[in-house]
CSV table of C-alpha atoms in Angstrom, one decimal:
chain,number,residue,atom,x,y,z
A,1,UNK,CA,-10.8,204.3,196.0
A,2,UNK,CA,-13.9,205.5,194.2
A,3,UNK,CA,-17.3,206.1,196.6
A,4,UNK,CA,-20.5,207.6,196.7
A,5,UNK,CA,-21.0,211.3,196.6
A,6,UNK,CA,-23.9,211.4,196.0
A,7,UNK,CA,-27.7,210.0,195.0
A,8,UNK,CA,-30.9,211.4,193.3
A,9,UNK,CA,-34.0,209.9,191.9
A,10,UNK,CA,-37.0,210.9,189.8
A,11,UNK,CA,-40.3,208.8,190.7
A,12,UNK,CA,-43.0,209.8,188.0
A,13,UNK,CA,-46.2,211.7,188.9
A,14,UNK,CA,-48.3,209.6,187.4
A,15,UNK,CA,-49.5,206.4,189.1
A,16,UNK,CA,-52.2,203.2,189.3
A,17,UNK,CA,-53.9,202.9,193.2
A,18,UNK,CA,-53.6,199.1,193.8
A,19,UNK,CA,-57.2,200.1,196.1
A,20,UNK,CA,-58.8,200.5,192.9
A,21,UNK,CA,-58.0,196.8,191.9
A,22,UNK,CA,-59.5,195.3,194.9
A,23,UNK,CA,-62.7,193.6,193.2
A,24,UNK,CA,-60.9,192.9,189.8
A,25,UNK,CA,-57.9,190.7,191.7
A,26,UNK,CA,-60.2,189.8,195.0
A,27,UNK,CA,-57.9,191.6,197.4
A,28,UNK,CA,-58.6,193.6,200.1
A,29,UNK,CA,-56.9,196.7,202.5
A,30,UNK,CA,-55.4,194.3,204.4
A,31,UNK,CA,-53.5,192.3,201.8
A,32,UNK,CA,-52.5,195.6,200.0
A,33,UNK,CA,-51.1,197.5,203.4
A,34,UNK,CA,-49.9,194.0,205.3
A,35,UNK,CA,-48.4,192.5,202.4
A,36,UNK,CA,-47.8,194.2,199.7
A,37,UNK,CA,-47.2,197.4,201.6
A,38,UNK,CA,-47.5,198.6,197.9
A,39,UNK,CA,-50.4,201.7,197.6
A,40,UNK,CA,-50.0,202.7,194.0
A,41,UNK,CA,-47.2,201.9,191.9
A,42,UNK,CA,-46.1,204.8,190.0
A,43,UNK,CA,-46.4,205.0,186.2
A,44,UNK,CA,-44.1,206.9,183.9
A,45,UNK,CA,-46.1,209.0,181.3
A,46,UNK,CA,-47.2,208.1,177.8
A,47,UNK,CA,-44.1,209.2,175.4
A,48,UNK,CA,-41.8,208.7,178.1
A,49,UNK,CA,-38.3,206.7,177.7
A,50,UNK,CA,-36.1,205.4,180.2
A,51,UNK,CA,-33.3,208.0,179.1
A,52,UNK,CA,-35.8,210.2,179.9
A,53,UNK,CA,-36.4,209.2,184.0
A,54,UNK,CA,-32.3,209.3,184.1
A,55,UNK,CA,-32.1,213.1,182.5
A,56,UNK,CA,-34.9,214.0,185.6
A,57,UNK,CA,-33.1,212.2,188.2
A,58,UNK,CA,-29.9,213.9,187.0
A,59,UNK,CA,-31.7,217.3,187.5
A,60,UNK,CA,-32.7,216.4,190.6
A,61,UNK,CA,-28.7,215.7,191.7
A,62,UNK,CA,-28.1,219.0,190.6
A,63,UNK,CA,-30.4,220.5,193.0
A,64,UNK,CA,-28.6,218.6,195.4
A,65,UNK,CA,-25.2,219.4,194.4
A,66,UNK,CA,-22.6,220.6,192.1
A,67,UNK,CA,-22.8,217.5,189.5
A,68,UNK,CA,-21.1,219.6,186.6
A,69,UNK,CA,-22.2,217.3,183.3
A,70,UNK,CA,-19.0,218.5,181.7
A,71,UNK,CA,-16.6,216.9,183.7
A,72,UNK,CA,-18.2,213.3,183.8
A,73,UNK,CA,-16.1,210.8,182.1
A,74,UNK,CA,-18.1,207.6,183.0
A,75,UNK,CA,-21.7,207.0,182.2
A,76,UNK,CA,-23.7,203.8,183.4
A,77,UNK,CA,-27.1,203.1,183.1
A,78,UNK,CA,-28.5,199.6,184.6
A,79,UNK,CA,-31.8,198.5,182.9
A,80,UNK,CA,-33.2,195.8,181.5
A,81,UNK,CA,-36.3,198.0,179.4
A,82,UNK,CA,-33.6,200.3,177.5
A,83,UNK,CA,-34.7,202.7,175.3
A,84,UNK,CA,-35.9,201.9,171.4
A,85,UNK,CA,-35.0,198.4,171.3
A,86,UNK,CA,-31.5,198.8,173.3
A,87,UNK,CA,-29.4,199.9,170.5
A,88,UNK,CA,-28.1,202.4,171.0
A,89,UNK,CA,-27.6,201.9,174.9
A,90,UNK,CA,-29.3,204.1,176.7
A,91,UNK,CA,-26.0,205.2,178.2
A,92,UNK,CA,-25.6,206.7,174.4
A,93,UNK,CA,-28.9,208.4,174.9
A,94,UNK,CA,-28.8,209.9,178.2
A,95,UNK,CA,-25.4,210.6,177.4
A,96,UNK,CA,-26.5,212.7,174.1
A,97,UNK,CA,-29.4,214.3,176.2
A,98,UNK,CA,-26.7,215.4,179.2
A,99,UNK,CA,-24.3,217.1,176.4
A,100,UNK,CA,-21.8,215.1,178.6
A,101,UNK,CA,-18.2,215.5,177.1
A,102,UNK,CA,-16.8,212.9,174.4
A,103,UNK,CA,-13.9,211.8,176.8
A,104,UNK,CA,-16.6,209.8,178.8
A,105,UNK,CA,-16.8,206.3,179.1
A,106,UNK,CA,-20.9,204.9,178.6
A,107,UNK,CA,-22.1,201.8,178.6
A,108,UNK,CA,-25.5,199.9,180.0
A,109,UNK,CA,-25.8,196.8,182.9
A,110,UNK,CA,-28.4,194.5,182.0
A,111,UNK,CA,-29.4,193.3,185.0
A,112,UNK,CA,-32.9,193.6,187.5
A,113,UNK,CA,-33.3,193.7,190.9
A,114,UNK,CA,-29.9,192.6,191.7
A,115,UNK,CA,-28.3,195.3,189.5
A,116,UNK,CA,-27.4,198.1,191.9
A,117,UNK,CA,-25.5,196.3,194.0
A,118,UNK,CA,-23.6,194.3,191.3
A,119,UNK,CA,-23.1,197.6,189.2
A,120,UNK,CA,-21.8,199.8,191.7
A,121,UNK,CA,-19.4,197.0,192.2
A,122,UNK,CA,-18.4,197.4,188.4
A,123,UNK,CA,-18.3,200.8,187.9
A,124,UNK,CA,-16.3,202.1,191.4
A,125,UNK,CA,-13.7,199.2,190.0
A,126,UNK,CA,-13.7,200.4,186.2
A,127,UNK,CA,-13.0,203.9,187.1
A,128,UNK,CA,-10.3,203.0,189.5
A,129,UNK,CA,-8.7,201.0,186.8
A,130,UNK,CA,-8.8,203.7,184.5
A,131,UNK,CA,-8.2,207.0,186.3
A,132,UNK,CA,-11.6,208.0,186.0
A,133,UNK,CA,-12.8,211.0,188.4
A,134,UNK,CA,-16.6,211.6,188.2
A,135,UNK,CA,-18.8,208.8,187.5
A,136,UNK,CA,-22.4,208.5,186.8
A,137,UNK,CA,-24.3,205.6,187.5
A,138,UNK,CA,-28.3,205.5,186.6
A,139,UNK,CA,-31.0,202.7,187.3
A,140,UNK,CA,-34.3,202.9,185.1
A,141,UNK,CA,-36.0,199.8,184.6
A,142,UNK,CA,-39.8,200.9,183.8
A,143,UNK,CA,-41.8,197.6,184.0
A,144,UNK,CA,-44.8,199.5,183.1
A,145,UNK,CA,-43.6,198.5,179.8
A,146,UNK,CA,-43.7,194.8,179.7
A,147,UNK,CA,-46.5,194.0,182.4
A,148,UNK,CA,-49.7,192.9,181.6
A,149,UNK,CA,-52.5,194.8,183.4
A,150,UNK,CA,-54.6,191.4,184.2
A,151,UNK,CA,-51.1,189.6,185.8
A,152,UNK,CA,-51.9,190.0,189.6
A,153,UNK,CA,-48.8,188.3,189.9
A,154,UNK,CA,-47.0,191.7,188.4
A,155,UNK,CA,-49.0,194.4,188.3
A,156,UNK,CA,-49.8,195.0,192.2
A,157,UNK,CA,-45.6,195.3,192.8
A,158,UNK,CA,-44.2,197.0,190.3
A,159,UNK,CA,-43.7,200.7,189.7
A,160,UNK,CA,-41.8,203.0,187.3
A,161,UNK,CA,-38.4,205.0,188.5
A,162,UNK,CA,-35.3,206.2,188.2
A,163,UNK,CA,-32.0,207.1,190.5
A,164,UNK,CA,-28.6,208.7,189.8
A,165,UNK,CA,-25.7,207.6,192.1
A,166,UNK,CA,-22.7,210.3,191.9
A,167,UNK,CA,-19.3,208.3,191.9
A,168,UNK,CA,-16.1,210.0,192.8
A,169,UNK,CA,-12.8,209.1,194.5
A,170,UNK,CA,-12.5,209.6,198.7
A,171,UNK,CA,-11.1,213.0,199.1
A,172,UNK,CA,-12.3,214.2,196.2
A,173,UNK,CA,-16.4,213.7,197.0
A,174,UNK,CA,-16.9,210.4,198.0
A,175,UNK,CA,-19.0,210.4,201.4
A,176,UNK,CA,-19.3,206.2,200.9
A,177,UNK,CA,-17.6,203.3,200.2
A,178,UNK,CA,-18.3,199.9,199.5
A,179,UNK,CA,-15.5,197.8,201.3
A,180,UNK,CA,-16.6,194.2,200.3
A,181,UNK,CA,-19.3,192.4,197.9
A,182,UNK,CA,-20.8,189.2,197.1
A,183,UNK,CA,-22.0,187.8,194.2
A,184,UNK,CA,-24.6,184.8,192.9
A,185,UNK,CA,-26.0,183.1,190.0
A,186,UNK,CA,-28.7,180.6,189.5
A,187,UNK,CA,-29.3,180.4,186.0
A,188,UNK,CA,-31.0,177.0,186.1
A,189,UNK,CA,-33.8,179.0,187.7
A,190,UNK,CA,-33.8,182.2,185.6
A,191,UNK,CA,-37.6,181.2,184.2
A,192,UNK,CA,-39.0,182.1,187.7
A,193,UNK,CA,-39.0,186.0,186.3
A,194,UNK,CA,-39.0,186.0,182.7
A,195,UNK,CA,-40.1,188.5,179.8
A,196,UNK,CA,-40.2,185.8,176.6
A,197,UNK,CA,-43.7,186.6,175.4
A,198,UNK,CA,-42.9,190.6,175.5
A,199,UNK,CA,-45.1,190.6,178.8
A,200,UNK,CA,-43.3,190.1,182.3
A,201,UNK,CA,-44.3,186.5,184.0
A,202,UNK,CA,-43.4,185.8,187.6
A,203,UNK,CA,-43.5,182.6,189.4
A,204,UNK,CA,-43.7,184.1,192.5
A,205,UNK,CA,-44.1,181.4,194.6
A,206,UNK,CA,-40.4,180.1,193.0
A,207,UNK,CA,-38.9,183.7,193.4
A,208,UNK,CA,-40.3,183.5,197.1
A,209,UNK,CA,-38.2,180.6,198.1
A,210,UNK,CA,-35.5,181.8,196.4
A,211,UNK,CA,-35.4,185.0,198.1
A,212,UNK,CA,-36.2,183.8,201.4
A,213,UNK,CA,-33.1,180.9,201.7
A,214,UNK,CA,-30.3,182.5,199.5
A,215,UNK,CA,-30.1,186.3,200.5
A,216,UNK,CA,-30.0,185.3,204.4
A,217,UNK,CA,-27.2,182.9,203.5
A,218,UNK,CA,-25.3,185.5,201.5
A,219,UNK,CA,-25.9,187.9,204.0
A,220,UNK,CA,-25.0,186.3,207.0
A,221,UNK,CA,-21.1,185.4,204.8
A,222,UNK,CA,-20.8,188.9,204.2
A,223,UNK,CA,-21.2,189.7,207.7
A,224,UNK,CA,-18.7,187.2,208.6
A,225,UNK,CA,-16.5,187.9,206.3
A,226,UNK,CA,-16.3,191.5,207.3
A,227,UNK,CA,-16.6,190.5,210.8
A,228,UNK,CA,-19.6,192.6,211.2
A,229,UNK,CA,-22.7,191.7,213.6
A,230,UNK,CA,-25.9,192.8,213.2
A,231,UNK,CA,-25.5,195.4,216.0
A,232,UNK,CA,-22.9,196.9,214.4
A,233,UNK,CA,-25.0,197.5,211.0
A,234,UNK,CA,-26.7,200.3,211.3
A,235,UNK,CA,-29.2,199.8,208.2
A,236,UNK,CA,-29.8,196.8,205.8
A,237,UNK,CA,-31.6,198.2,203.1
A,238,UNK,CA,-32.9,194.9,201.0
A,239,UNK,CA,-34.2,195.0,197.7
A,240,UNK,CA,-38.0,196.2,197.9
A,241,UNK,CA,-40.1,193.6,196.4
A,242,UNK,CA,-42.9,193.6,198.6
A,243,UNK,CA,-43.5,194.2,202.2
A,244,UNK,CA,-44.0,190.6,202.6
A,245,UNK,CA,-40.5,189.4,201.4
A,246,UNK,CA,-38.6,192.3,203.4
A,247,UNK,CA,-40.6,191.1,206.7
A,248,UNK,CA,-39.9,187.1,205.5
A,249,UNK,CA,-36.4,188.1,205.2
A,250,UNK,CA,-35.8,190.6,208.5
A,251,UNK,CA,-37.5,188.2,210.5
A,252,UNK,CA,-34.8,185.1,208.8
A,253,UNK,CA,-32.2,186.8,209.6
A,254,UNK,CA,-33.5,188.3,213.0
A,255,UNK,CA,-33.0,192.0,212.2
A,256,UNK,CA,-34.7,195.0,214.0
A,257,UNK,CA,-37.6,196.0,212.2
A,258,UNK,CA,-35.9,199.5,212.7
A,259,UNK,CA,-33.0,198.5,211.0
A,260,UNK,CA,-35.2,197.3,207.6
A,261,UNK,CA,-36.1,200.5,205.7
A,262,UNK,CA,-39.1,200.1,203.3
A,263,UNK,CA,-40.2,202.7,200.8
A,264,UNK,CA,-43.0,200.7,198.6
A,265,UNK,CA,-45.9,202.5,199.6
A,266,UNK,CA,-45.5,205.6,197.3
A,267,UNK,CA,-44.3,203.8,194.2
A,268,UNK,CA,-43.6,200.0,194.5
A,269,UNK,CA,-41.0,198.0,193.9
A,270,UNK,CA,-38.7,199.9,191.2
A,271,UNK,CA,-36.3,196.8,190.3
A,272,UNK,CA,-32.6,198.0,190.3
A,273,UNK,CA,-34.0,201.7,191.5
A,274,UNK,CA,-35.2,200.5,194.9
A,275,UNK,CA,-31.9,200.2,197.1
A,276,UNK,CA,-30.5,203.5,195.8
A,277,UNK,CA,-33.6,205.1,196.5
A,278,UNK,CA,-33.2,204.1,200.2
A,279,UNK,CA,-29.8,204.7,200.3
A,280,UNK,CA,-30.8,208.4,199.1
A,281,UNK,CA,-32.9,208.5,202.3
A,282,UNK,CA,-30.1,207.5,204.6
A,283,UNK,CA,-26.9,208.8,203.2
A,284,UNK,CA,-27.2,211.8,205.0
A,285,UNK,CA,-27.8,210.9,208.0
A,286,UNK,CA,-24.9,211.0,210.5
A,287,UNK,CA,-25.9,208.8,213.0
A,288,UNK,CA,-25.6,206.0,210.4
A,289,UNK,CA,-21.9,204.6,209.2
A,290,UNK,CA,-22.3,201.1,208.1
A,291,UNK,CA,-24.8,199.5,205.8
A,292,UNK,CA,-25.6,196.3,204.2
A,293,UNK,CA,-27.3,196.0,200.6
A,294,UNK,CA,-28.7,193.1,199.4
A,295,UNK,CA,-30.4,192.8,195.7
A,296,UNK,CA,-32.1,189.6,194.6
A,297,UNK,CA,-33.9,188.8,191.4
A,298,UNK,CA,-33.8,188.4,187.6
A,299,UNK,CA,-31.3,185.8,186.7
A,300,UNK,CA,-32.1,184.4,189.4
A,301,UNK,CA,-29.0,186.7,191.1
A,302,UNK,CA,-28.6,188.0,194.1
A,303,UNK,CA,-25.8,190.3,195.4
A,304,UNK,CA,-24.9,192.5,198.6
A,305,UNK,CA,-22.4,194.7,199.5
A,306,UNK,CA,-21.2,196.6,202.6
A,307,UNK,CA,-21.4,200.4,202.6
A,308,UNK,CA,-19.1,202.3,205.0
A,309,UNK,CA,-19.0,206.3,205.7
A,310,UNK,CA,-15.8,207.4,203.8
B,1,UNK,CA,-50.6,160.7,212.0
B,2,UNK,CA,-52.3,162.5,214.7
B,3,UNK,CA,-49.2,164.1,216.2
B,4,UNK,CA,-48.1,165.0,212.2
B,5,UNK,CA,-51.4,166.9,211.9
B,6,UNK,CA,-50.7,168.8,215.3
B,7,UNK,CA,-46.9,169.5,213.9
B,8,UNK,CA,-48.5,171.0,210.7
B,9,UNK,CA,-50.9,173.1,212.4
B,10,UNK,CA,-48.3,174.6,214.8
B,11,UNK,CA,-46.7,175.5,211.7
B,12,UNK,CA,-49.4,177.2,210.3
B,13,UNK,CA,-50.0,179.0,213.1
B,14,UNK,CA,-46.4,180.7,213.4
B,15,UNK,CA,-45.7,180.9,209.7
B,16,UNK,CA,-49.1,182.4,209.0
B,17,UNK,CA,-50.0,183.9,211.9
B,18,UNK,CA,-53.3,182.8,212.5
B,19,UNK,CA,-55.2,181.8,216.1
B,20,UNK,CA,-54.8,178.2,217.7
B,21,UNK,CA,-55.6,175.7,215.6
B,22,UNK,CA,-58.0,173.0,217.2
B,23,UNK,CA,-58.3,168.8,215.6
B,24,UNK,CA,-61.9,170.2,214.4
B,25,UNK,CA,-60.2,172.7,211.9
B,26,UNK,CA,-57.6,169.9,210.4
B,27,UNK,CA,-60.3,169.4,207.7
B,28,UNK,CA,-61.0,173.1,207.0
B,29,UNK,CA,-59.6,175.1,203.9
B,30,UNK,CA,-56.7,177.2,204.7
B,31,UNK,CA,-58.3,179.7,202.9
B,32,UNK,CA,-61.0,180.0,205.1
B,33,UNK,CA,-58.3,180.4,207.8
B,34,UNK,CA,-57.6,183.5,206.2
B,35,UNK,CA,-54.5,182.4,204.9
B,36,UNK,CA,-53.7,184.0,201.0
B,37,UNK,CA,-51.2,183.0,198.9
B,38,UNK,CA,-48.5,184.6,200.2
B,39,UNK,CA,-48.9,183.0,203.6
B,40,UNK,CA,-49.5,179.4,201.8
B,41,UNK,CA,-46.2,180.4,200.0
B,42,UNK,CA,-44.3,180.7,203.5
B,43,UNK,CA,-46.0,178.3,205.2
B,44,UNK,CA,-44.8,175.9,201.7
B,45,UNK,CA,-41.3,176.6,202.3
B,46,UNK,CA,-41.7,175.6,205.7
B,47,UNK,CA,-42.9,172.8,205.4
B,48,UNK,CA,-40.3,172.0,202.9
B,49,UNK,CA,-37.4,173.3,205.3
B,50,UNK,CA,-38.7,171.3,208.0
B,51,UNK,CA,-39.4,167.5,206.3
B,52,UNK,CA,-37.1,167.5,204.0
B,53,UNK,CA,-39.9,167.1,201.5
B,54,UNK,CA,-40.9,168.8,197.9
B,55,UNK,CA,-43.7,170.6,196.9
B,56,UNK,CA,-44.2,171.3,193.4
B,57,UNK,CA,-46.6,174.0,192.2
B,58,UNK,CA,-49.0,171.8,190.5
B,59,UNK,CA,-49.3,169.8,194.0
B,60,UNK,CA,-50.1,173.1,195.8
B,61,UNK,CA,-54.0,173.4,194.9
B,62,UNK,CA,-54.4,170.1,196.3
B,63,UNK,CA,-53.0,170.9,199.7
B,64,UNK,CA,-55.5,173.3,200.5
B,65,UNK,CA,-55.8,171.8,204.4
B,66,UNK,CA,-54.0,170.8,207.5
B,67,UNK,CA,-55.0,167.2,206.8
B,68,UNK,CA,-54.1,167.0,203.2
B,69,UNK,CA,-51.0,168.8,204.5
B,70,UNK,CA,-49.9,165.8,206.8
B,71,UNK,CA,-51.1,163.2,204.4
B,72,UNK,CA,-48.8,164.9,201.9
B,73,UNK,CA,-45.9,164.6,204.1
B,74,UNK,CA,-46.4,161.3,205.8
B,75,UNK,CA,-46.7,159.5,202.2
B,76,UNK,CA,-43.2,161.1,201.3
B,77,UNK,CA,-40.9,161.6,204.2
B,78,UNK,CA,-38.3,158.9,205.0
């Protein structure tokens, strides 16, 4: 069985203060701390390309541990803003900029917010299948790239990152596993988020009700499923696209405010990087040996997953 | 009618969080109840949840108070 060995992320030092757009969207403290719970949203610098956030956040997991570049043999980045104009993949690319060996596997997940959930559940099975021992598996997804600065709608939430989730079989690294996902779909509604024009639009009113009714439902089947209450999850760390929607759905689903992580404040909601960059806060902890991810977004999809200490 | 227009205000009050809503504030814009659009988003799907009723974007400028609110409803529920 592979798990999780391991995570790292790279948030940019650059960034926009959503306090200095207060007259220009008619907002005020209140609605930026309350409801967005977004500060600034961090902004990756001029020149910069997504392979480039995955190379930092792969230095950064070698601070943290012996990740040895040379003995990866599965490389997986999940964006939807690749690099150039997404050919190569930006697997290819971070692959080339790693010198990772040729025997490695690379290939990129187009999918948003939903994407770390559903990709971890692709990657831990593909290197299963195949014998693989050391996977790598990125998120980078730098909306900076496609939102348009007057879009209230847009440009209060989102911010620029990266993560770096370490994959290895239990025994051999793994401190995590997932032991069950679920999956969904509504491509009827796939409008609601949208990037058509070559600028992000969000109907966010539909991507609101989405969220609020379908990731409880899904939630509450994986915890049956597993036969898991709430009491016994120790964290459920939900996609971070606002304050607002985390609250919405903690309070839907009657969770302990304790028990709903958010990170937004620092650098906003990161699309496929958000969940692994709470995970990356929690991992370590000992007290903690079950979790529940949920992503929900783009597509529309939605998918969540239970985590459990290997 | 009357007891519709108390319904939707209790609503408003728990979904948006706002003080008691009194008969003399059925006629007053939510907005200047202090409720944004992310609260008239929540209180939207509630409404929704709870009548059974939709509410297409291009109806939501128009209901912009407790009493268009109820007149909304009370035209379209069964």
């Amino acid at each position: 069985m592979i798990g999780i060995a391991q995570l790292a992320s790279y948030i940019p030092e650059g960034f926009e203060s959503n306090f200095d757009k207060k007259t220009r969207f008619g907002i005020d403290d209140a609605f930026i701390r309350d409801k967005l719970g977004i500060d600034r949203v961090s902004r990756m610098a001029a020149g910069d390309e997504p392979s480039d956030l995955c190379v930092r956040a792969f230095r950064a997991l070698q601070q943290k541990c012996q990740a040895d570049i040379g003995k990866v043999d599965c490389l997986v980045v999940c964006t939807q803003n690749p690099d150039g104009n997404g050919i190569p993949h930006t697997s290819a690319v971070v692959h080339g900029k790693l010198a990772a060996q040729d025997a490695c596997a690379a290939f990129d997940i187009g999918l948003g917010c939903s994407g770390y959930v559903s990709a971890l559940s692709i990657v831990t099975a593909f290197m299963a299948a195949n014998g693989l021992k050391n996977g790598l598996l990125f998120t980078a997804d730098p909306y900076s790239r496609i939102i348009d600065p007057s879009d209230k709608n847009t440009v209060l939430l989102f911010g620029d990152g990266a993560t770096v989730t370490l994959l290895q079989p239990v025994g051999a690294g793994a401190q995590w596993v997932p032991t069950k996902f679920l999956f969904g779909t509504r491509g009827a509604q796939g409008d609601a988020i949208n990037n058509r024009s070559g600028q992000l639009q969000m109907n966010g009113r539909a991507v609101f009700n989405f969220s609020a009714t379908i990731v409880p439902t899904q939630i509450r089947a994986l915890l049956e499923g597993e036969n898991l209450t709430v009491d016994k999850v120790d964290r459920f760390l939900l996609h971070q696209g606002s304050k607002f929607i985390i609250d919405t759905l903690a309070a839907r689903l009657g969770l302990p405010p304790e028990k709903v992580p958010n990170n937004l404040a620092a650098h906003g909601n990161t699309v496929s990087s958000s969940i692994p960059l709470l995970l990356e806060q929690v991992v370590s902890d000992a007290g903690i040996q079950t979790l529940v991810l949920s992503g929900f977004g783009v597509g529309l999809s939605w998918a969540s997953a239970v985590l459990k200490r290997a | 009618m009357d007891s519709l227009k108390s319904e939707v205000a209790k609503l408003v009050e728990q979904t948006c969080k706002v003080p008691p809503i009194g008969p003399n504030d059925y006629s007053k814009l939510l907005k200047a109840m202090g409720i944004d659009s992310l609260d008239a988003a929540s209180l939207f799907l509630a409404v929704m949840e709870r009548y059974a009723v939709e509410v297409p974007d291009e109806q939501i400028e128009h209901l912009n108070s407790i009493d268009s609110i109820a007149a909304y409803i009370e035209a379209r529920r069964t």
